[in-house]
PDB file of C-alpha atoms in Angstrom:
ATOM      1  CA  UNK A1041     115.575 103.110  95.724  1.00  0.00           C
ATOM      2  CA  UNK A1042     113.107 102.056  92.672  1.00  0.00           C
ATOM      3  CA  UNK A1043     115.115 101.456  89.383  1.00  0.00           C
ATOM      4  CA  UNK A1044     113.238 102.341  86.376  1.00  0.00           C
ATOM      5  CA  UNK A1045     113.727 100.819  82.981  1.00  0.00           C
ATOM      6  CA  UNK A1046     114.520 103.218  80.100  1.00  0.00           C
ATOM      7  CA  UNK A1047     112.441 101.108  77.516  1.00  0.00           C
ATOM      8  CA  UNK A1048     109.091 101.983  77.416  1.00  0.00           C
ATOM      9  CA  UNK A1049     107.005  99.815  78.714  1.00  0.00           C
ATOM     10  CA  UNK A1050     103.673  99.055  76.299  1.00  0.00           C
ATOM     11  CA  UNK A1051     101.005  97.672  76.900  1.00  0.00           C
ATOM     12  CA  UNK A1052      99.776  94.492  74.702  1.00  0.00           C
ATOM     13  CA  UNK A1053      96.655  95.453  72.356  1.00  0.00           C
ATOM     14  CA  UNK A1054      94.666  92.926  70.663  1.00  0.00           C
ATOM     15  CA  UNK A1055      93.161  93.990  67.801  1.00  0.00           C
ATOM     16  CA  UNK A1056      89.731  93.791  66.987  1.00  0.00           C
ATOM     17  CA  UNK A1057      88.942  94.893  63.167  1.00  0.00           C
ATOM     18  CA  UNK A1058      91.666  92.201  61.188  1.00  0.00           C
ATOM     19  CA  UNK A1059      89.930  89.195  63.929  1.00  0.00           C
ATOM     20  CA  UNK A1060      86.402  90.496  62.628  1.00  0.00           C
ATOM     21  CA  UNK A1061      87.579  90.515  58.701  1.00  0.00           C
ATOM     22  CA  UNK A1062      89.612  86.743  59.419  1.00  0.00           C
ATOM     23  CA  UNK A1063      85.737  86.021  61.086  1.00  0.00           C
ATOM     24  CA  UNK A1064      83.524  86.925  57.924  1.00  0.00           C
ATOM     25  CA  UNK A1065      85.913  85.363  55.836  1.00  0.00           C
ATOM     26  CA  UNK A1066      85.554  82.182  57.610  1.00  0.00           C
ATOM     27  CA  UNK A1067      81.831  82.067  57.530  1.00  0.00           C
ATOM     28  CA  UNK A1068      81.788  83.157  53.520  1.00  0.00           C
ATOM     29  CA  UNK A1069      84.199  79.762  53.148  1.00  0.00           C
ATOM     30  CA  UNK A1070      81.909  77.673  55.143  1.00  0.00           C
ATOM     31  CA  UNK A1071      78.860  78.792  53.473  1.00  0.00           C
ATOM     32  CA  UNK A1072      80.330  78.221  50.063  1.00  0.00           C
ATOM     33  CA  UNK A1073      81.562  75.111  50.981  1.00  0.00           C
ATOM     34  CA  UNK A1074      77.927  73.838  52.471  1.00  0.00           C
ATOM     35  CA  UNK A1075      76.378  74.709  49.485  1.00  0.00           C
ATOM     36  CA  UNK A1076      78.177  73.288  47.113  1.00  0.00           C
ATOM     37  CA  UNK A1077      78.030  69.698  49.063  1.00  0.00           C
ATOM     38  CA  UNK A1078      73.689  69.337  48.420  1.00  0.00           C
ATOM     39  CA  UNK A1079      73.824  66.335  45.804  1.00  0.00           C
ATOM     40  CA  UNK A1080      69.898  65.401  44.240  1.00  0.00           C
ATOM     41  CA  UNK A1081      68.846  61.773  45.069  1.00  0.00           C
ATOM     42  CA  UNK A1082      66.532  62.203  41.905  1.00  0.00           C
ATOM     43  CA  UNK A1083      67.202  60.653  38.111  1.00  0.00           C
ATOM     44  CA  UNK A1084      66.891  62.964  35.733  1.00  0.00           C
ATOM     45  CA  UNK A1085      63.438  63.777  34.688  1.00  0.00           C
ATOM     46  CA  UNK A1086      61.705  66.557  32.483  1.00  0.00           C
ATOM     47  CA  UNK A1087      59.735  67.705  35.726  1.00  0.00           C
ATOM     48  CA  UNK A1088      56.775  70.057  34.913  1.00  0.00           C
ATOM     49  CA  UNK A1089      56.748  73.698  35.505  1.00  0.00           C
ATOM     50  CA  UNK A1090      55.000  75.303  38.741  1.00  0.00           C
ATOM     51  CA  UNK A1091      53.872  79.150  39.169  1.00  0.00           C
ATOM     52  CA  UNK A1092      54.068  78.858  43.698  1.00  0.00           C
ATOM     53  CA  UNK A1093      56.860  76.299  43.972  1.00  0.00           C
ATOM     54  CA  UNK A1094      59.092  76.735  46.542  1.00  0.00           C
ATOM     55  CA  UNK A1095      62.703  75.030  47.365  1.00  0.00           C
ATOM     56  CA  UNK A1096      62.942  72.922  50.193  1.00  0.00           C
ATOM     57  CA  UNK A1097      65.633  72.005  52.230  1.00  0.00           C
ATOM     58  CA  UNK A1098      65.925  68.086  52.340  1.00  0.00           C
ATOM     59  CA  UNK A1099      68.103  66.406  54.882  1.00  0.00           C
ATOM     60  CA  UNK A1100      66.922  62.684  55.390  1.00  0.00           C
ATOM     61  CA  UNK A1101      64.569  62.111  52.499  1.00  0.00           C
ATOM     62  CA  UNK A1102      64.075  59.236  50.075  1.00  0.00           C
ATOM     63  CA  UNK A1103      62.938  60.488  46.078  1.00  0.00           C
ATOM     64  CA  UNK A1104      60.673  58.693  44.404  1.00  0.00           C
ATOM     65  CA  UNK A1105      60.992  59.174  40.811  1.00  0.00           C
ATOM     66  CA  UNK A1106      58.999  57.883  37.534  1.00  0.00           C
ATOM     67  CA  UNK A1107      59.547  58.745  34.009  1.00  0.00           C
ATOM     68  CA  UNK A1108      58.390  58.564  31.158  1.00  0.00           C
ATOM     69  CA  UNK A1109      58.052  54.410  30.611  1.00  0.00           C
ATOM     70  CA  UNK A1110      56.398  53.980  33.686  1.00  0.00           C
ATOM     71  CA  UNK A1111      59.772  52.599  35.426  1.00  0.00           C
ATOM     72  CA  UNK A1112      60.204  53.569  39.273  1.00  0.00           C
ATOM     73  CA  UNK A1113      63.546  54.759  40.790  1.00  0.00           C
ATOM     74  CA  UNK A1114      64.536  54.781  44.388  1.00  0.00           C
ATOM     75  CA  UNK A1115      66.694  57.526  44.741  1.00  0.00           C
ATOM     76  CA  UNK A1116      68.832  57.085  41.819  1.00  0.00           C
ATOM     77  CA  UNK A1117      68.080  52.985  41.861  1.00  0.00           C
ATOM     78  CA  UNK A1118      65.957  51.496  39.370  1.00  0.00           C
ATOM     79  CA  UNK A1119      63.696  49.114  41.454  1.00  0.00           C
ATOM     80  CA  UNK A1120      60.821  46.841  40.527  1.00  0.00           C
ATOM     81  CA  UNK A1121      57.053  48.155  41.641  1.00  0.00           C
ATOM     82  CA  UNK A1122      56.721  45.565  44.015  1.00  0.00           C
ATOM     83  CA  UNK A1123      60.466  46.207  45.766  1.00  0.00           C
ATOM     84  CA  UNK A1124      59.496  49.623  46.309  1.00  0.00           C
ATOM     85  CA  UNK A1125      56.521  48.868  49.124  1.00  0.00           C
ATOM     86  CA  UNK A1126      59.350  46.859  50.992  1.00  0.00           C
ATOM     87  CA  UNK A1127      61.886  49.720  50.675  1.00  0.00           C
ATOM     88  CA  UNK A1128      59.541  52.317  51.905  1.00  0.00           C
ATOM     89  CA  UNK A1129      58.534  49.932  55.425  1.00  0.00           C
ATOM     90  CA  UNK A1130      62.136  49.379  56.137  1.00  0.00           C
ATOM     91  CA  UNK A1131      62.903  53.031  55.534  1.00  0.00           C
ATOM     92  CA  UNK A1132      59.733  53.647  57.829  1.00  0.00           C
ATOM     93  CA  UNK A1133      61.169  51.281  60.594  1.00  0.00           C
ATOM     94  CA  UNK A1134      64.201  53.357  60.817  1.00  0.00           C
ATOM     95  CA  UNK A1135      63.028  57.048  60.487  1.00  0.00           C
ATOM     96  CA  UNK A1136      59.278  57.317  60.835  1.00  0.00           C
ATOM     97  CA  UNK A1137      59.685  60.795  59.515  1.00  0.00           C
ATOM     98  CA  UNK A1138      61.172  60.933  56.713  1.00  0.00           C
ATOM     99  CA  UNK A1139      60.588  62.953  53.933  1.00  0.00           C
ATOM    100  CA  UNK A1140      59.450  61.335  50.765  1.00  0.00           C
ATOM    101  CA  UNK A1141      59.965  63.395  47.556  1.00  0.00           C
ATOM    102  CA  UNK A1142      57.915  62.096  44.389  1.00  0.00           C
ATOM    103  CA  UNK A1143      59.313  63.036  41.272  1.00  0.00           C
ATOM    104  CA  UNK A1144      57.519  62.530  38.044  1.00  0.00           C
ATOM    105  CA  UNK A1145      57.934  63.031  34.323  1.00  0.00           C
ATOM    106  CA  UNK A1146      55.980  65.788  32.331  1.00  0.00           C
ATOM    107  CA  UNK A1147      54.757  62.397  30.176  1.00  0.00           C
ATOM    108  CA  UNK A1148      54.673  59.993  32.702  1.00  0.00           C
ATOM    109  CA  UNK A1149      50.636  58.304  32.778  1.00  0.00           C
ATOM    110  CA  UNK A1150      48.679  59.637  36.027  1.00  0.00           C
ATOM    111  CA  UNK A1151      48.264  56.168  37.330  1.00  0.00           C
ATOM    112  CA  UNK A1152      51.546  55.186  37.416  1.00  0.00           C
ATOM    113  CA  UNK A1153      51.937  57.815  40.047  1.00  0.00           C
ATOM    114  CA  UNK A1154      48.897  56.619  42.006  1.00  0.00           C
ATOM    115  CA  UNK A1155      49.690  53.505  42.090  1.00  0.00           C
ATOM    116  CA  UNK A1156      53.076  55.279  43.841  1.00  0.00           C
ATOM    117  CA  UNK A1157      51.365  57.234  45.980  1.00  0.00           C
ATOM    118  CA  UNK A1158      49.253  53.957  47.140  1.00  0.00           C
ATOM    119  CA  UNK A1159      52.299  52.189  48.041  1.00  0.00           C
ATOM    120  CA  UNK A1160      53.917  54.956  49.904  1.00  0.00           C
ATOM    121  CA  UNK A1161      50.928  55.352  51.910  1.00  0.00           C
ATOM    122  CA  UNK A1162      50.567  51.773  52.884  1.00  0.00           C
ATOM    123  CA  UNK A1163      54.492  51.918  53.821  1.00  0.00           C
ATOM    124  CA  UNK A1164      53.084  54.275  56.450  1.00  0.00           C
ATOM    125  CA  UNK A1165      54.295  58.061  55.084  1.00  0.00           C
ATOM    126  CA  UNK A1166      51.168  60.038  54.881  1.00  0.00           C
ATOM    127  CA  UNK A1167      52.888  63.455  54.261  1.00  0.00           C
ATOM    128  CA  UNK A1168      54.276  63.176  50.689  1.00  0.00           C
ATOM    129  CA  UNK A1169      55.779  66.360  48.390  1.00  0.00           C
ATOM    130  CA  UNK A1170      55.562  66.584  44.269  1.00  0.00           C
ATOM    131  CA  UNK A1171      58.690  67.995  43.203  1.00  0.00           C
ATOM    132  CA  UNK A1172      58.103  70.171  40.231  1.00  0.00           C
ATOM    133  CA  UNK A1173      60.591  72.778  38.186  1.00  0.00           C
ATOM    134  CA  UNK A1174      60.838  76.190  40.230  1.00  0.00           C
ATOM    135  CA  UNK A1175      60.355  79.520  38.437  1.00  0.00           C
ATOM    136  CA  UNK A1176      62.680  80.653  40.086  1.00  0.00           C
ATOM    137  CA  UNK A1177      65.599  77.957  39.006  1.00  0.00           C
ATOM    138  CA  UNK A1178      65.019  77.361  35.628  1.00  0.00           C
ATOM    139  CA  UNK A1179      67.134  74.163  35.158  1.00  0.00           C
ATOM    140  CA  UNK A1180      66.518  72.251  38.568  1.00  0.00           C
ATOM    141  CA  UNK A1181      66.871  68.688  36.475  1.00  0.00           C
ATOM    142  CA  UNK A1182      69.209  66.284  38.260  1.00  0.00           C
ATOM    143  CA  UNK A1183      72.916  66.215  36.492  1.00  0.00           C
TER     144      UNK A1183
END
């Protein structure tokens, strides 16, 4: 003889909707998060305006910046002319691909950055981006 239980028996039900809200949550955090973490490398410079420029995403990437004296800064490093050649073949050693961001001041003299550009390509890095003020982001300067 088969013995029944008088409690119900239920079945277990996961549900789907709160594990898809918890889900989109999640992903809003972590993309909040991510984008608050992007620091600039740059100093800050009074970078000239450009009508088609677009923002990049930089992960390994050195920034070259001038201003307005003519003085060089490796990332946010103040380097002699001569040091930077040296920093740019060790930097080639380790990551032949890296990206190399020049960064110059609205006043800075046109062969200051040439003579940049010369020593960057003689480090080896033959694909080099201007950074200039976005349209788009009005106040793109380096804090």
């Amino acid at each position: 003889m088969r013995m029944r239980s008088p409690i119900p028996k239920k079945h277990a039900r996961i549900e789907i909707i709160p594990l898809i809200d918890i889900m989109f949550f999640l992903l809003a955090s972590f993309m909040m998060v991510s984008l608050s973490q992007v620091h600039v490398k740059g100093i800050k410079l009074n970078l000239p305006p450009s009508i088609s420029g677009q923002t990049q995403s930089r992960r390994e990437y050195v920034a070259l910046s001038v201003d307005k004296n003519g003085d060089i800064y490796y990332d946010k490093l103040k380097v002699e002319p001569n040091e930077v050649y040296e920093r740019l073949v060790h930097v080639h050693r380790i990551a032949p691909t890296a990206k190399i961001f020049i960064r110059g001041d609205r006043d800075t003299y046109h062969g200051d950055i040439l003579r940049l550009i010369e020593q960057v390509r003689s480090a080896g890095f033959y694909k080099i981006a201007f950074e200039v003020k976005s349209p788009s982001l009005p106040s793109q300067a380096a804090p």
